[in-house]
């Protein structure tokens, strides 16, 4: 192999290593974002269930008031 070929190969190898590192950082960021979104989703589902129970309770109370009158 000529010196130029070796230098070109080393250059490409270094570029590939940097790209792998960049993709690792990007993947870590995406994983963190996914975790955050999953936590937010779970929180919203919980809030939705609480609201649903409150509404069902109000409906039952309204029906009971309606039957009393």
Tab-separated table of N, CA, C and O in Angstrom:
chain	number	residue	atom	x	y	z
A	1	UNK	N	0.839	-1.194	0.000
A	1	UNK	CA	0.000	0.000	0.000
A	1	UNK	C	0.872	1.240	0.000
A	1	UNK	O	1.855	1.313	0.720
A	2	UNK	N	0.474	2.195	-0.770
A	2	UNK	CA	1.223	3.442	-0.795
A	2	UNK	C	0.856	4.289	0.414
A	2	UNK	O	-0.195	4.117	1.021
A	3	UNK	N	1.733	5.208	0.723
A	3	UNK	CA	1.518	6.095	1.873
A	3	UNK	C	0.224	6.891	1.728
A	3	UNK	O	-0.522	7.050	2.697
A	4	UNK	N	-0.076	7.361	0.520
A	4	UNK	CA	-1.306	8.136	0.284
A	4	UNK	C	-2.552	7.286	0.528
A	4	UNK	O	-3.529	7.755	1.105
A	5	UNK	N	-2.489	6.039	0.059
A	5	UNK	CA	-3.620	5.136	0.262
A	5	UNK	C	-3.840	4.872	1.747
A	5	UNK	O	-4.978	4.842	2.230
A	6	UNK	N	-2.736	4.675	2.461
A	6	UNK	CA	-2.825	4.422	3.893
A	6	UNK	C	-3.394	5.639	4.625
A	6	UNK	O	-4.251	5.497	5.495
A	7	UNK	N	-2.947	6.818	4.240
A	7	UNK	CA	-3.460	8.050	4.855
A	7	UNK	C	-4.949	8.222	4.565
A	7	UNK	O	-5.723	8.598	5.447
A	8	UNK	N	-5.352	7.935	3.347
A	8	UNK	CA	-6.770	8.056	2.973
A	8	UNK	C	-7.605	7.055	3.771
A	8	UNK	O	-8.696	7.384	4.255
A	9	UNK	N	-7.086	5.839	3.915
A	9	UNK	CA	-7.799	4.821	4.675
A	9	UNK	C	-7.916	5.216	6.139
A	9	UNK	O	-8.980	5.073	6.755
A	10	UNK	N	-6.844	5.731	6.704
A	10	UNK	CA	-6.858	6.178	8.097
A	10	UNK	C	-7.840	7.334	8.277
A	10	UNK	O	-8.555	7.401	9.268
A	11	UNK	N	-7.876	8.218	7.313
A	11	UNK	CA	-8.801	9.348	7.363
A	11	UNK	C	-10.251	8.865	7.368
A	11	UNK	O	-11.069	9.345	8.158
A	12	UNK	N	-10.546	7.926	6.501
A	12	UNK	CA	-11.905	7.379	6.442
A	12	UNK	C	-12.237	6.631	7.722
A	12	UNK	O	-13.363	6.717	8.236
A	13	UNK	N	-11.275	5.908	8.256
A	13	UNK	CA	-11.466	5.176	9.496
A	13	UNK	C	-11.772	6.141	10.642
A	13	UNK	O	-12.697	5.924	11.425
A	14	UNK	N	-11.040	7.222	10.734
A	14	UNK	CA	-11.277	8.233	11.773
A	14	UNK	C	-12.643	8.887	11.604
A	14	UNK	O	-13.347	9.147	12.583
A	15	UNK	N	-13.033	9.136	10.361
A	15	UNK	CA	-14.349	9.721	10.096
A	15	UNK	C	-15.457	8.755	10.521
A	15	UNK	O	-16.473	9.179	11.094
A	16	UNK	N	-15.242	7.472	10.262
A	16	UNK	CA	-16.233	6.476	10.673
A	16	UNK	C	-16.324	6.383	12.189
A	16	UNK	O	-17.434	6.269	12.749
A	17	UNK	N	-15.200	6.441	12.861
A	17	UNK	CA	-15.198	6.411	14.324
A	17	UNK	C	-15.955	7.612	14.871
A	17	UNK	O	-16.780	7.480	15.782
A	18	UNK	N	-15.719	8.785	14.316
A	18	UNK	CA	-16.427	9.995	14.759
A	18	UNK	C	-17.925	9.860	14.496
A	18	UNK	O	-18.741	10.254	15.320
A	19	UNK	N	-18.283	9.287	13.354
A	19	UNK	CA	-19.707	9.104	13.037
A	19	UNK	C	-20.367	8.146	14.033
A	19	UNK	O	-21.495	8.378	14.478
A	20	UNK	N	-19.664	7.078	14.392
A	20	UNK	CA	-20.191	6.141	15.373
A	20	UNK	C	-20.408	6.850	16.709
A	20	UNK	O	-21.450	6.685	17.361
A	21	UNK	N	-19.450	7.656	17.130
A	21	UNK	CA	-19.581	8.399	18.382
A	21	UNK	C	-20.758	9.374	18.319
A	21	UNK	O	-21.518	9.506	19.279
A	22	UNK	N	-20.913	10.041	17.177
A	22	UNK	CA	-22.027	10.961	16.992
A	22	UNK	C	-23.356	10.213	17.083
A	22	UNK	O	-24.298	10.670	17.743
A	23	UNK	N	-23.444	9.055	16.453
A	23	UNK	CA	-24.670	8.264	16.495
A	23	UNK	C	-24.953	7.747	17.908
A	23	UNK	O	-26.117	7.681	18.323
A	24	UNK	N	-23.912	7.403	18.649
A	24	UNK	CA	-24.101	6.974	20.041
A	24	UNK	C	-24.683	8.103	20.872
A	24	UNK	O	-25.602	7.881	21.675
A	25	UNK	N	-24.149	9.322	20.687
A	25	UNK	CA	-24.677	10.472	21.434
A	25	UNK	C	-26.127	10.743	21.045
A	25	UNK	O	-26.978	11.001	21.899
A	26	UNK	N	-26.392	10.682	19.753
A	26	UNK	CA	-27.755	10.923	19.267
A	26	UNK	C	-28.710	9.859	19.818
A	26	UNK	O	-29.830	10.168	20.237
A	27	UNK	N	-28.275	8.620	19.828
A	27	UNK	CA	-29.106	7.539	20.348
A	27	UNK	C	-29.382	7.735	21.831
A	27	UNK	O	-30.518	7.535	22.288
A	28	UNK	N	-28.379	8.132	22.590
A	28	UNK	CA	-28.573	8.364	24.026
A	28	UNK	C	-29.598	9.476	24.246
A	28	UNK	O	-30.454	9.382	25.136
A	29	UNK	N	-29.533	10.526	23.428
A	29	UNK	CA	-30.495	11.618	23.530
A	29	UNK	C	-31.905	11.125	23.207
A	29	UNK	O	-32.862	11.445	23.917
A	30	UNK	N	-32.026	10.329	22.166
A	30	UNK	CA	-33.342	9.800	21.786
A	30	UNK	C	-33.910	8.880	22.859
A	30	UNK	O	-35.109	8.908	23.150
A	31	UNK	N	-33.057	8.078	23.464
A	31	UNK	CA	-33.504	7.194	24.540
A	31	UNK	C	-34.011	8.025	25.720
A	31	UNK	O	-35.047	7.717	26.314
A	32	UNK	N	-33.276	9.087	26.055
A	32	UNK	CA	-33.699	9.961	27.160
A	32	UNK	C	-35.033	10.637	26.834
A	32	UNK	O	-35.914	10.738	27.700
A	33	UNK	N	-35.193	11.089	25.600
A	33	UNK	CA	-36.453	11.718	25.198
A	33	UNK	C	-37.603	10.712	25.266
A	33	UNK	O	-38.696	11.043	25.732
A	34	UNK	N	-37.346	9.491	24.816
A	34	UNK	CA	-38.394	8.470	24.863
A	34	UNK	C	-38.803	8.199	26.306
A	34	UNK	O	-39.996	8.090	26.614
A	35	UNK	N	-37.830	8.111	27.189
A	35	UNK	CA	-38.128	7.873	28.608
A	35	UNK	C	-38.982	9.007	29.163
A	35	UNK	O	-39.966	8.777	29.857
A	36	UNK	N	-38.624	10.229	28.803
A	36	UNK	CA	-39.374	11.401	29.266
A	36	UNK	C	-40.806	11.369	28.732
A	36	UNK	O	-41.763	11.631	29.469
A	37	UNK	N	-40.967	11.041	27.460
A	37	UNK	CA	-42.305	10.987	26.870
A	37	UNK	C	-43.142	9.872	27.490
A	37	UNK	O	-44.340	10.029	27.700
A	38	UNK	N	-42.499	8.753	27.790
A	38	UNK	CA	-43.229	7.648	28.418
A	38	UNK	C	-43.703	8.055	29.819
A	38	UNK	O	-44.830	7.750	30.211
A	39	UNK	N	-42.846	8.750	30.559
A	39	UNK	CA	-43.230	9.223	31.888
A	39	UNK	C	-44.368	10.229	31.793
A	39	UNK	O	-45.327	10.172	32.565
A	40	UNK	N	-44.267	11.138	30.821
A	40	UNK	CA	-45.329	12.129	30.633
A	40	UNK	C	-46.639	11.438	30.243
A	40	UNK	O	-47.708	11.783	30.757
A	41	UNK	N	-46.545	10.455	29.376
A	41	UNK	CA	-47.734	9.713	28.942
A	41	UNK	C	-48.381	9.008	30.133
A	41	UNK	O	-49.615	9.044	30.299
A	42	UNK	N	-47.572	8.370	30.960
A	42	UNK	CA	-48.106	7.682	32.135
A	42	UNK	C	-48.795	8.670	33.067
A	42	UNK	O	-49.873	8.388	33.608
A	43	UNK	N	-48.185	9.843	33.229
A	43	UNK	CA	-48.774	10.879	34.080
A	43	UNK	C	-50.114	11.348	33.505
A	43	UNK	O	-51.099	11.511	34.244
A	44	UNK	N	-50.163	11.556	32.204
A	44	UNK	CA	-51.407	12.000	31.574
A	44	UNK	C	-52.494	10.928	31.654
A	44	UNK	O	-53.673	11.246	31.866
A	45	UNK	N	-52.107	9.672	31.509
A	45	UNK	CA	-53.084	8.589	31.635
A	45	UNK	C	-53.643	8.569	33.051
A	45	UNK	O	-54.857	8.407	33.257
A	46	UNK	N	-52.763	8.759	34.037
A	46	UNK	CA	-53.213	8.793	35.429
A	46	UNK	C	-54.165	9.961	35.670
A	46	UNK	O	-55.219	9.787	36.291
A	47	UNK	N	-53.811	11.142	35.146
A	47	UNK	CA	-54.699	12.304	35.305
A	47	UNK	C	-56.040	12.052	34.626
A	47	UNK	O	-57.096	12.446	35.137
A	48	UNK	N	-56.010	11.413	33.475
A	48	UNK	CA	-57.239	11.100	32.741
A	48	UNK	C	-58.118	10.151	33.548
A	48	UNK	O	-59.350	10.337	33.616
A	49	UNK	N	-57.511	9.158	34.162
A	49	UNK	CA	-58.287	8.209	34.978
A	49	UNK	C	-58.910	8.908	36.185
A	49	UNK	O	-60.057	8.630	36.543
A	50	UNK	N	-58.172	9.812	36.813
A	50	UNK	CA	-58.709	10.563	37.952
A	50	UNK	C	-59.901	11.410	37.508
A	50	UNK	O	-60.947	11.423	38.158
A	51	UNK	N	-59.748	12.096	36.376
A	51	UNK	CA	-60.841	12.919	35.858
A	51	UNK	C	-62.054	12.051	35.514
A	51	UNK	O	-63.196	12.417	35.799
A	52	UNK	N	-61.792	10.892	34.936
A	52	UNK	CA	-62.882	9.979	34.575
A	52	UNK	C	-63.647	9.531	35.819
A	52	UNK	O	-64.885	9.522	35.827
A	53	UNK	N	-62.915	9.181	36.879
A	53	UNK	CA	-63.583	8.768	38.126
A	53	UNK	C	-64.391	9.910	38.724
A	53	UNK	O	-65.499	9.706	39.224
A	54	UNK	N	-63.863	11.128	38.675
A	54	UNK	CA	-64.591	12.280	39.212
A	54	UNK	C	-65.879	12.514	38.428
A	54	UNK	O	-66.934	12.781	39.012
A	55	UNK	N	-65.802	12.415	37.129
A	55	UNK	CA	-66.986	12.623	36.288
A	55	UNK	C	-68.022	11.538	36.557
A	55	UNK	O	-69.218	11.825	36.691
A	56	UNK	N	-67.550	10.290	36.643
A	56	UNK	CA	-68.483	9.198	36.942
A	56	UNK	C	-69.148	9.408	38.303
A	56	UNK	O	-70.347	9.164	38.457
A	57	UNK	N	-68.394	9.883	39.269
A	57	UNK	CA	-68.939	10.158	40.596
A	57	UNK	C	-69.984	11.271	40.531
A	57	UNK	O	-71.050	11.174	41.153
A	58	UNK	N	-69.690	12.322	39.772
A	58	UNK	CA	-70.651	13.423	39.641
A	58	UNK	C	-71.923	12.945	38.961
A	58	UNK	O	-73.029	13.322	39.362
A	59	UNK	N	-71.789	12.089	37.948
A	59	UNK	CA	-72.967	11.565	37.252
A	59	UNK	C	-73.827	10.750	38.218
A	59	UNK	O	-75.066	10.877	38.236
A	60	UNK	N	-73.170	9.925	39.022
A	60	UNK	CA	-73.925	9.127	40.002
A	60	UNK	C	-74.648	10.026	40.999
A	60	UNK	O	-75.810	9.774	41.357
A	61	UNK	N	-73.987	11.081	41.466
A	61	UNK	CA	-74.632	12.004	42.404
A	61	UNK	C	-75.794	12.729	41.747
A	61	UNK	O	-76.850	12.928	42.359
A	62	UNK	N	-75.636	13.143	40.505
A	62	UNK	CA	-76.727	13.794	39.788
A	62	UNK	C	-77.920	12.864	39.599
A	62	UNK	O	-79.075	13.262	39.761
A	63	UNK	N	-77.623	11.597	39.270
A	63	UNK	CA	-78.714	10.634	39.137
A	63	UNK	C	-79.427	10.420	40.470
A	63	UNK	O	-80.648	10.310	40.510
A	64	UNK	N	-78.656	10.390	41.543
A	64	UNK	CA	-79.259	10.205	42.860
A	64	UNK	C	-80.116	11.412	43.221
A	64	UNK	O	-81.219	11.259	43.754
A	65	UNK	N	-79.664	12.605	42.897
A	65	UNK	CA	-80.457	13.825	43.149
A	65	UNK	C	-81.726	13.821	42.305
A	65	UNK	O	-82.790	14.218	42.760
A	66	UNK	N	-81.588	13.357	41.086
A	66	UNK	CA	-82.738	13.299	40.180
A	66	UNK	C	-83.798	12.332	40.709
A	66	UNK	O	-84.995	12.607	40.631
A	67	UNK	N	-83.349	11.217	41.278
A	67	UNK	CA	-84.294	10.222	41.805
A	67	UNK	C	-84.960	10.729	43.081
A	67	UNK	O	-86.091	10.381	43.380
A	68	UNK	N	-84.260	11.544	43.844
A	68	UNK	CA	-84.818	12.094	45.103
A	68	UNK	C	-85.900	13.121	44.837
A	68	UNK	O	-86.756	13.339	45.689
A	69	UNK	N	-85.867	13.755	43.683
A	69	UNK	CA	-86.854	14.825	43.469
A	69	UNK	C	-88.111	14.358	42.794
A	69	UNK	O	-88.522	13.330	42.630
